PDB file of C-alpha atoms in Angstrom:
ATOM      1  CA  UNK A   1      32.675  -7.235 -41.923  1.00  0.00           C
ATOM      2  CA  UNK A   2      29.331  -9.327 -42.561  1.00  0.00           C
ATOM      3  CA  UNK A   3      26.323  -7.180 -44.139  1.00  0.00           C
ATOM      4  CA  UNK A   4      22.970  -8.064 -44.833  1.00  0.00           C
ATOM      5  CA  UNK A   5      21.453  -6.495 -47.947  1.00  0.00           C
ATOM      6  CA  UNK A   6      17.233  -5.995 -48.082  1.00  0.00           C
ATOM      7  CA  UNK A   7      15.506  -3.890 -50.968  1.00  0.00           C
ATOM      8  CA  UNK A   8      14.377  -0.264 -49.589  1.00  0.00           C
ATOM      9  CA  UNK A   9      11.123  -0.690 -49.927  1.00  0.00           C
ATOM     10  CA  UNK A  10       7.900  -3.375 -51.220  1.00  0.00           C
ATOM     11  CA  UNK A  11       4.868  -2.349 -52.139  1.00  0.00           C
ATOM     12  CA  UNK A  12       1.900  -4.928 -51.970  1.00  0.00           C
ATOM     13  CA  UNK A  13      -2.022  -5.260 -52.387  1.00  0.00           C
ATOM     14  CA  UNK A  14      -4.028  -5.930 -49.815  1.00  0.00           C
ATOM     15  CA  UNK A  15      -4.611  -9.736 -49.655  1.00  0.00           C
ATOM     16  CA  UNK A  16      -1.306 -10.733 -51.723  1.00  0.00           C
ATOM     17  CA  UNK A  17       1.501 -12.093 -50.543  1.00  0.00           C
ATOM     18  CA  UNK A  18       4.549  -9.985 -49.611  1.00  0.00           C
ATOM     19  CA  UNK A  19       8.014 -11.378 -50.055  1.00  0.00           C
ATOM     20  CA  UNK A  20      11.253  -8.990 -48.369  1.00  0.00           C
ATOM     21  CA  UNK A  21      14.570 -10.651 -49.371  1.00  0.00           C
ATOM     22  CA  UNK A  22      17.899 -11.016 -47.271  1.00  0.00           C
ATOM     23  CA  UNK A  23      20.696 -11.321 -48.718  1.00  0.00           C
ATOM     24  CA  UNK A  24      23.938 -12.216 -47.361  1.00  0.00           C
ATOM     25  CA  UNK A  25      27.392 -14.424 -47.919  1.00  0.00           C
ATOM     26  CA  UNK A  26      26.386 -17.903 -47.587  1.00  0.00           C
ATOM     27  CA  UNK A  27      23.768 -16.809 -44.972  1.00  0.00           C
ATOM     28  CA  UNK A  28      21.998 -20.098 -45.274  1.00  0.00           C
ATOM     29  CA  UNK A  29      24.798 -21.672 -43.684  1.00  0.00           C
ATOM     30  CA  UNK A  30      23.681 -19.467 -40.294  1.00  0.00           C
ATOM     31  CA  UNK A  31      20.170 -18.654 -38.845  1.00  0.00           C
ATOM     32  CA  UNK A  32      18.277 -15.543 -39.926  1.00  0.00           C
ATOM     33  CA  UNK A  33      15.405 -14.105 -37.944  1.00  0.00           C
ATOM     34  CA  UNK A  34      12.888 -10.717 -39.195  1.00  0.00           C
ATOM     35  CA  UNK A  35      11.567  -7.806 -36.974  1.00  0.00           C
ATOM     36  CA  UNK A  36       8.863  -5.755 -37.536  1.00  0.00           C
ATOM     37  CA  UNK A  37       8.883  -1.833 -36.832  1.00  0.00           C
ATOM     38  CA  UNK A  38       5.831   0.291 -36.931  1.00  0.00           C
ATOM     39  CA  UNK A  39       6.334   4.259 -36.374  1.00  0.00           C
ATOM     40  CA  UNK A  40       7.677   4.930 -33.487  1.00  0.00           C
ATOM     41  CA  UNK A  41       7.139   1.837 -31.720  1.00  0.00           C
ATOM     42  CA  UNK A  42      10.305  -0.904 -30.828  1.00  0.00           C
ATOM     43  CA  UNK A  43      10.693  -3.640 -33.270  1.00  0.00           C
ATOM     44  CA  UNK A  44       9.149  -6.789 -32.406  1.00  0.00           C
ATOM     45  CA  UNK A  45      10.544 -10.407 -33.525  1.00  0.00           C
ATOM     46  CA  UNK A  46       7.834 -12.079 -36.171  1.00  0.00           C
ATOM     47  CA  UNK A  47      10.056 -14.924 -37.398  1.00  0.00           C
ATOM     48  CA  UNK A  48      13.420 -16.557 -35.811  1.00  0.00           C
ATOM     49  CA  UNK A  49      15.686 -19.223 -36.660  1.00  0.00           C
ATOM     50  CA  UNK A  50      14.705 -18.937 -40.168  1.00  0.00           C
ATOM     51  CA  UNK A  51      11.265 -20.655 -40.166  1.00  0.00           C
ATOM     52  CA  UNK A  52       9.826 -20.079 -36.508  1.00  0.00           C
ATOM     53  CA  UNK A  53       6.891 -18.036 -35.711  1.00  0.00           C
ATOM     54  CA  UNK A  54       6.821 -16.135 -31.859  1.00  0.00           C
ATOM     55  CA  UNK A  55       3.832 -17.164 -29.856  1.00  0.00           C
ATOM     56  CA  UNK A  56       1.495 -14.306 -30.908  1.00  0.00           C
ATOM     57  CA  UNK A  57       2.671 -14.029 -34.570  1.00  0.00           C
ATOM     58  CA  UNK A  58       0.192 -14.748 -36.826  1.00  0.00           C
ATOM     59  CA  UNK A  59       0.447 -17.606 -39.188  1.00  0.00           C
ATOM     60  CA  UNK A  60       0.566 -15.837 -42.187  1.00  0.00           C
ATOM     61  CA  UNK A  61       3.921 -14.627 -41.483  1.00  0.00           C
ATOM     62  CA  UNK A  62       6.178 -16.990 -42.728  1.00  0.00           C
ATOM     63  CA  UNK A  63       9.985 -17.650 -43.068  1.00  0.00           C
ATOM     64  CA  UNK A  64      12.773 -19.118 -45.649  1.00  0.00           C
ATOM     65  CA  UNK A  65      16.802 -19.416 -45.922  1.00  0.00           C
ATOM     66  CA  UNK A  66      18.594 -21.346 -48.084  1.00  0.00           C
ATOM     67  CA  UNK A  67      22.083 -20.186 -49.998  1.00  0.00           C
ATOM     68  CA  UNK A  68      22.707 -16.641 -49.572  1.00  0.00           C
ATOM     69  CA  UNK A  69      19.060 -14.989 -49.213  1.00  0.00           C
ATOM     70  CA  UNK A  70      16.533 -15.531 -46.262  1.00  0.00           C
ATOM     71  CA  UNK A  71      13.104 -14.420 -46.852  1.00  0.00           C
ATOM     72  CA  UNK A  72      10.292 -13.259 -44.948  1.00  0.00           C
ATOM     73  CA  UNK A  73       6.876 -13.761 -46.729  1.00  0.00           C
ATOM     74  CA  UNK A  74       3.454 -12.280 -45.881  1.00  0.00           C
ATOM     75  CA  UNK A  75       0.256 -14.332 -47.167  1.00  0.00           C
ATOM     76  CA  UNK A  76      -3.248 -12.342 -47.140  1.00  0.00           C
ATOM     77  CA  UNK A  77      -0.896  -8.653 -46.556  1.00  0.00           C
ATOM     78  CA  UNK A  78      -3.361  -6.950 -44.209  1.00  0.00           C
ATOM     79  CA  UNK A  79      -3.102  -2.992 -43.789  1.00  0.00           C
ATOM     80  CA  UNK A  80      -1.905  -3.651 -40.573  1.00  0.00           C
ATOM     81  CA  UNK A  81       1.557  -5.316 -41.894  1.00  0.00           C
ATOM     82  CA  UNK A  82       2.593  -1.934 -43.336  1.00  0.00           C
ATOM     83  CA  UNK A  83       5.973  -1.329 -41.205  1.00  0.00           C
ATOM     84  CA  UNK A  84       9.416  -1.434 -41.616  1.00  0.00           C
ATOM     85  CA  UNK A  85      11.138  -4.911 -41.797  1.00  0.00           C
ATOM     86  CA  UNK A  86      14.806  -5.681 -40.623  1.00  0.00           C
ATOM     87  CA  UNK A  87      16.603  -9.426 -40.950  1.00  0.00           C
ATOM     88  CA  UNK A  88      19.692  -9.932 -38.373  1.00  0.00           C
ATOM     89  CA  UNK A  89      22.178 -12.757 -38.150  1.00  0.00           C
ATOM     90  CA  UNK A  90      24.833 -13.582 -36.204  1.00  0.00           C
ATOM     91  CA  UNK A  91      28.587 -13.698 -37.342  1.00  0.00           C
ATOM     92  CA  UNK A  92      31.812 -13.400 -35.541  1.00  0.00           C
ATOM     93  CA  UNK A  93      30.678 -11.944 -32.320  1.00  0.00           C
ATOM     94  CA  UNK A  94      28.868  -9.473 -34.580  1.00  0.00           C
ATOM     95  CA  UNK A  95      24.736  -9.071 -34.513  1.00  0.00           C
ATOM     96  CA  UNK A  96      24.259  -7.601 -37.990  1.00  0.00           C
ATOM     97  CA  UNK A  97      21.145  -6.171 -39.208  1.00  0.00           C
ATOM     98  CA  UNK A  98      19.917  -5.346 -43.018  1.00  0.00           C
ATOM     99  CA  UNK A  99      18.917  -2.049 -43.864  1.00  0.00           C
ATOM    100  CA  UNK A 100      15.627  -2.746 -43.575  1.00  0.00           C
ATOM    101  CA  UNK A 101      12.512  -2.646 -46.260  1.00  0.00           C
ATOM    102  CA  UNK A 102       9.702  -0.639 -46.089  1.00  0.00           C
ATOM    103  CA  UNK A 103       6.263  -1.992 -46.724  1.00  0.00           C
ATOM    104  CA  UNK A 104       3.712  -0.405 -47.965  1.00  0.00           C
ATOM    105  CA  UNK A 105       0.332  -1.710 -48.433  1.00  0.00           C
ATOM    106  CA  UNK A 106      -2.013  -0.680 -50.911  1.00  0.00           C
TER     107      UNK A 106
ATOM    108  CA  UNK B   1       4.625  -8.182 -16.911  1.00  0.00           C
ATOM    109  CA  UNK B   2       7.949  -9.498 -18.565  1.00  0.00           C
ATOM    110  CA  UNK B   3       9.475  -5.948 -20.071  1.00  0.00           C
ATOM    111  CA  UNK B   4      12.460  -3.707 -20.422  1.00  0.00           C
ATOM    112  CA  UNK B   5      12.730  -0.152 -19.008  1.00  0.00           C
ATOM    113  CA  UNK B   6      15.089   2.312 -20.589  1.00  0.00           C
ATOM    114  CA  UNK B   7      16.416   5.530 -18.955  1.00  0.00           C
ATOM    115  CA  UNK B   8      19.539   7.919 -18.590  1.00  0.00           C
ATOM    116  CA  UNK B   9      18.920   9.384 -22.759  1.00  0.00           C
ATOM    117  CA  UNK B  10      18.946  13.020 -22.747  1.00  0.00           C
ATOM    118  CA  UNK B  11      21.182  15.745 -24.962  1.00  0.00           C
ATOM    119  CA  UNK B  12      24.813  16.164 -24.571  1.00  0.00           C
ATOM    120  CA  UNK B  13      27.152  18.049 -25.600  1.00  0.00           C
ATOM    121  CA  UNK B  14      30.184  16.329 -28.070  1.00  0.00           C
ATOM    122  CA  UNK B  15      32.577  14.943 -26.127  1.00  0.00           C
ATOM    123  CA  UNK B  16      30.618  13.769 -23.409  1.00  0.00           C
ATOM    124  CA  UNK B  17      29.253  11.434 -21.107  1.00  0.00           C
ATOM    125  CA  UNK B  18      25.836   9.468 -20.745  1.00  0.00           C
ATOM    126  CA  UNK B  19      25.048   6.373 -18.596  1.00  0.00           C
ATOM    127  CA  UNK B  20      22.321   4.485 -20.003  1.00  0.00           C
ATOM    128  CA  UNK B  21      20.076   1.638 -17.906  1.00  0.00           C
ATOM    129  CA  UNK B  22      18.033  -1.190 -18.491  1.00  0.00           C
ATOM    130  CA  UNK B  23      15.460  -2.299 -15.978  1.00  0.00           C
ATOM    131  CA  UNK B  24      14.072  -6.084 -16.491  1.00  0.00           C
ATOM    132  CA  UNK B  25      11.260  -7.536 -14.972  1.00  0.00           C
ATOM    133  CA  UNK B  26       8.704 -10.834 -15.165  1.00  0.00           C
ATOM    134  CA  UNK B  27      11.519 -13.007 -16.376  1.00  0.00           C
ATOM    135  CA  UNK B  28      14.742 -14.127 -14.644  1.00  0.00           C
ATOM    136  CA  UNK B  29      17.245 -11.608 -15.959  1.00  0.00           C
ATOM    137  CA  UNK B  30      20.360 -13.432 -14.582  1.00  0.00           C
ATOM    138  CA  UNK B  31      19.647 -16.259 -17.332  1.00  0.00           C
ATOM    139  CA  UNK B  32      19.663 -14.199 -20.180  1.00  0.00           C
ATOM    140  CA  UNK B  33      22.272 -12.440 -22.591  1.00  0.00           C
ATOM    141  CA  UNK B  34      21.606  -8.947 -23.200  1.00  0.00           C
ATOM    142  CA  UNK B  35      22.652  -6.163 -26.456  1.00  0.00           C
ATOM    143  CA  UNK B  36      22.267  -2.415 -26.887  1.00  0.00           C
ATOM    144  CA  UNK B  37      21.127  -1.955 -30.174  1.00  0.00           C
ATOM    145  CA  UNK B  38      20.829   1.822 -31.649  1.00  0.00           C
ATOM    146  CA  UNK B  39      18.566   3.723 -34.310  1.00  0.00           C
ATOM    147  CA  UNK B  40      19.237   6.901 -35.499  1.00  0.00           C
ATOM    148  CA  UNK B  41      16.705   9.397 -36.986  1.00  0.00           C
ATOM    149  CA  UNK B  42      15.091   7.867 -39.805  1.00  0.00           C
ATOM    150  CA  UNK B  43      17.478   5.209 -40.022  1.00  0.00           C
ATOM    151  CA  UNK B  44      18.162   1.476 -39.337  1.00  0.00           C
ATOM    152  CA  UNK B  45      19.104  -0.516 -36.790  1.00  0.00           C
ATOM    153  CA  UNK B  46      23.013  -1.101 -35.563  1.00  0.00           C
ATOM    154  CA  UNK B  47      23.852  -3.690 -32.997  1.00  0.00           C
ATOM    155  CA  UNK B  48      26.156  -1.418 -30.524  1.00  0.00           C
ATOM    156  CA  UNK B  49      26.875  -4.064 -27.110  1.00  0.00           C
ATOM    157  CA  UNK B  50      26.361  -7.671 -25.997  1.00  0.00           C
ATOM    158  CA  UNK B  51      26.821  -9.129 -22.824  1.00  0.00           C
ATOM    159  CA  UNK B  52      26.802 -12.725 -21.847  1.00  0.00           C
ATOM    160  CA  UNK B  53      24.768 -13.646 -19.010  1.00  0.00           C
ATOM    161  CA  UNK B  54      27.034 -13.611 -16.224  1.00  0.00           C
ATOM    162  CA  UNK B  55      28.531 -10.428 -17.763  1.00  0.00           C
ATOM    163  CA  UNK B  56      31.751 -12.122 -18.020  1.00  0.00           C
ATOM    164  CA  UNK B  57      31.484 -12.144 -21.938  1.00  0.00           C
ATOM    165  CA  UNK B  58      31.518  -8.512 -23.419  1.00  0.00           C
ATOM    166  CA  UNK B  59      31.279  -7.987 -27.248  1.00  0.00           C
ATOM    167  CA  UNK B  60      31.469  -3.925 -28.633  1.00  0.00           C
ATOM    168  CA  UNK B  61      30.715  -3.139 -32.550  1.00  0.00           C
ATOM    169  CA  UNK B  62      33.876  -1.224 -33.854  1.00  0.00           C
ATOM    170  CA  UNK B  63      31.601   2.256 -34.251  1.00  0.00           C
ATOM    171  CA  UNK B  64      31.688   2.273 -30.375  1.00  0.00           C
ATOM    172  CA  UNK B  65      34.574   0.302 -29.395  1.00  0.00           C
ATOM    173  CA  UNK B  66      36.828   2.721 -26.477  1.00  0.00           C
ATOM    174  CA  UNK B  67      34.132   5.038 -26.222  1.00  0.00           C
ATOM    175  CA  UNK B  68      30.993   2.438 -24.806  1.00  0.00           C
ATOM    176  CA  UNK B  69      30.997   0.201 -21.339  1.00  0.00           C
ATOM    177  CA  UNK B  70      28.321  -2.366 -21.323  1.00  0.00           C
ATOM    178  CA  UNK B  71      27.547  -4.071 -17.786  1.00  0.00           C
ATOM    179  CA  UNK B  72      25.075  -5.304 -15.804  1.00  0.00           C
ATOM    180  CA  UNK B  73      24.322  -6.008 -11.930  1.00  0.00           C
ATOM    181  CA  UNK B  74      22.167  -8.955 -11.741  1.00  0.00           C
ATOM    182  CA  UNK B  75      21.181  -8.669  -8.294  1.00  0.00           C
ATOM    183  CA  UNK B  76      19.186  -5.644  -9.741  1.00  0.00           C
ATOM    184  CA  UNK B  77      18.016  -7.114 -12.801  1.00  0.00           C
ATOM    185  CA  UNK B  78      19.447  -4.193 -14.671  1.00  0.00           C
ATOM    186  CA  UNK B  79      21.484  -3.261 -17.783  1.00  0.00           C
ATOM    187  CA  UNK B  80      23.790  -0.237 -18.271  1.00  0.00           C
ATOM    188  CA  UNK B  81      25.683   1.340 -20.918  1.00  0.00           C
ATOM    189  CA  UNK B  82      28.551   3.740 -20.401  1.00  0.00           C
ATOM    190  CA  UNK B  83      28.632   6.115 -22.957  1.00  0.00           C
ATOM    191  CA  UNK B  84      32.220   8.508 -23.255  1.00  0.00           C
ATOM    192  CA  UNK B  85      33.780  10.505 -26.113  1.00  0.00           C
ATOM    193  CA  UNK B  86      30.308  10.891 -27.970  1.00  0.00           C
ATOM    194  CA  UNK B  87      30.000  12.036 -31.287  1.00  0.00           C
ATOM    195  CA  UNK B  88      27.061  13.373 -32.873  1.00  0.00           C
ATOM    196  CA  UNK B  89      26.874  10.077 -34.982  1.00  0.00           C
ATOM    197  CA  UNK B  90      26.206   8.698 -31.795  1.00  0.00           C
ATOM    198  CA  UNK B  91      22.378  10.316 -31.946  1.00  0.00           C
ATOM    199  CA  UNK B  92      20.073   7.718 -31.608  1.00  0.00           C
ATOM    200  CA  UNK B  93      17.088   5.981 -29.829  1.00  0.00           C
ATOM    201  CA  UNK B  94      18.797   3.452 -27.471  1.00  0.00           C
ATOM    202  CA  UNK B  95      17.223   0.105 -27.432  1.00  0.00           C
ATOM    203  CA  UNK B  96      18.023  -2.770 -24.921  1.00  0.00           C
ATOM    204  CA  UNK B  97      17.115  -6.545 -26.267  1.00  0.00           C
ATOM    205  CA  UNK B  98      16.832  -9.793 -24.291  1.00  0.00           C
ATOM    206  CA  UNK B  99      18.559 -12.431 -26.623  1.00  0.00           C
ATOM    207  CA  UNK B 100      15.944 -15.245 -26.774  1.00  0.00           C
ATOM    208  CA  UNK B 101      16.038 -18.591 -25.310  1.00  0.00           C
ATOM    209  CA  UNK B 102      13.983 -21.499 -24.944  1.00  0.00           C
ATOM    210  CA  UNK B 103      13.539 -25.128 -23.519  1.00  0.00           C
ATOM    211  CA  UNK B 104      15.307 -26.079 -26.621  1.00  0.00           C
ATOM    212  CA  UNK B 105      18.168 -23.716 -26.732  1.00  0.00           C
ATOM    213  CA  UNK B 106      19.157 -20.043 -27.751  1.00  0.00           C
ATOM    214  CA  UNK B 107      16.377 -18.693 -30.192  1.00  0.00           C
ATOM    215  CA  UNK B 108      19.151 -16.786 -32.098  1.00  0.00           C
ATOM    216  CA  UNK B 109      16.794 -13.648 -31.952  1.00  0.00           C
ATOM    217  CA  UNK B 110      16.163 -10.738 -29.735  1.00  0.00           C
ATOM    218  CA  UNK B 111      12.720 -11.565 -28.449  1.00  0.00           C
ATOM    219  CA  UNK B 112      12.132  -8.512 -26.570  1.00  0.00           C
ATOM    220  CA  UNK B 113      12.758  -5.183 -26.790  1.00  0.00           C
ATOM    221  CA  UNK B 114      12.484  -1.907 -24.372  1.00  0.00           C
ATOM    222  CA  UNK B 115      10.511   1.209 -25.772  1.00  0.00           C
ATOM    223  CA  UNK B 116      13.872   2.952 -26.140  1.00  0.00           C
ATOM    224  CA  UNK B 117      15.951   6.350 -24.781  1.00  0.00           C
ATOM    225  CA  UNK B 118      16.777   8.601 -26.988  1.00  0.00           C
ATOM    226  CA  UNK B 119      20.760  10.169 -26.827  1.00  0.00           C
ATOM    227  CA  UNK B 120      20.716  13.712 -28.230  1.00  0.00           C
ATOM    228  CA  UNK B 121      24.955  14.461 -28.819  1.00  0.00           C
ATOM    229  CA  UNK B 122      24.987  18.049 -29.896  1.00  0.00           C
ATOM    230  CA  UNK B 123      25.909  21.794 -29.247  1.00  0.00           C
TER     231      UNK B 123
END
């Protein structure tokens, strides 16, 4: 079965950039979109189709897949982008999601 | 508002039974393909159910296939998921997620999410 493989957890400082990787068999050949969790709240979508931004989403949430990683990037990390982060793709009638990656900011 | 309502979670004991339901509103339901997708304490998300539009198209994820239903009644803009032979593995918060779509096509993305019902399976 297809899996999707993300680092446990990034740490950041406030106003870097944040990069969460993907990785997956030739998962640039399909689209990859990113969630974000916060505690207990539902995941929302912050990038699909690899490169799209949501209405809503602010621009410095950004989006990248090529080969066999995707990645979600994060310029100016604000406090407020500490949450959990989950890819998904599609493959075989199967929605897979990565593990997911823990932000932290600080 | 457009939004998803959960219900039906509650604790049960191995071996049995929940019915879970979905209740859209603010966007045309009957248009859209629908999932289940599960998180268990502390953990990750898993992709449990899809259903096409129409319902006619039903995909399980092997963790659930026999034991889940997944259906939907569009004339009431709602969602269910028959839940039989659980496990305590099956302990989770259950999510239902529109799959996107827009003037151009499918946004290959769940775009929105319910706030979840959690599924307690134990003794």
């Amino acid at each position: 079965s297809y899996e999707l493989t993300q680092p446990p957890s990034v740490s950041v400082s406030p106003g870097q950039t944040a990069s969460i990787t993907c990785s997956g068999d030739k998962l640039g050949d399909r689209y990859a979109c990113w969630y974000q969790q916060k505690p207990g709240l539902s995941p929302v979508l912050v990038i699909y189709q690899d490169t799209k931004r949501p209405s809503g989403i602010p621009e410095r949430f950004s989006g990248s897949n090529s080969g066999s990683t995707a990645t979600l990037t994060i310029s100016g990390t604000q406090t407020m982008d500490e949450a959990d982060y989950y890819c998904q793709a599609w493959d075989s009638s199967n929605w897979v999601f990565g593990g997911g990656t823990k932000l932290t900011v600080l | 508002e457009v939004q998803l309502v959960e219900s039906g979670g509650g604790l049960v004991q191995p071996g049995g039974s929940l019915r879970l339901s979905c209740t859209a509103s603010g966007f045309t339901f009957s248009t859209y393909e629908m999932s289940w997708v599960r998180q268990a304490p502390g953990k990750g998300l898993e992709w449990v159910s899809h259903s096409s539009s129409s319902g006619f198209t039903i995909y399980y994820a092997d963790s659930v296939k026999g034991r889940f239903t997944i259906s939907r009644d569009n004339a009431k803009n709602s969602l269910y998921l028959q839940m039989n032979s659980l496990r305590a593995d099956d302990t989770a918060v259950y999510y239902c997620a529109r799959w996107g779509r827009e003037e151009a096509g499918p946004k290959d993305a769940f775009d929105l999410w319910g706030q979840g019902t959690m599924v307690t399976v134990s003794s």
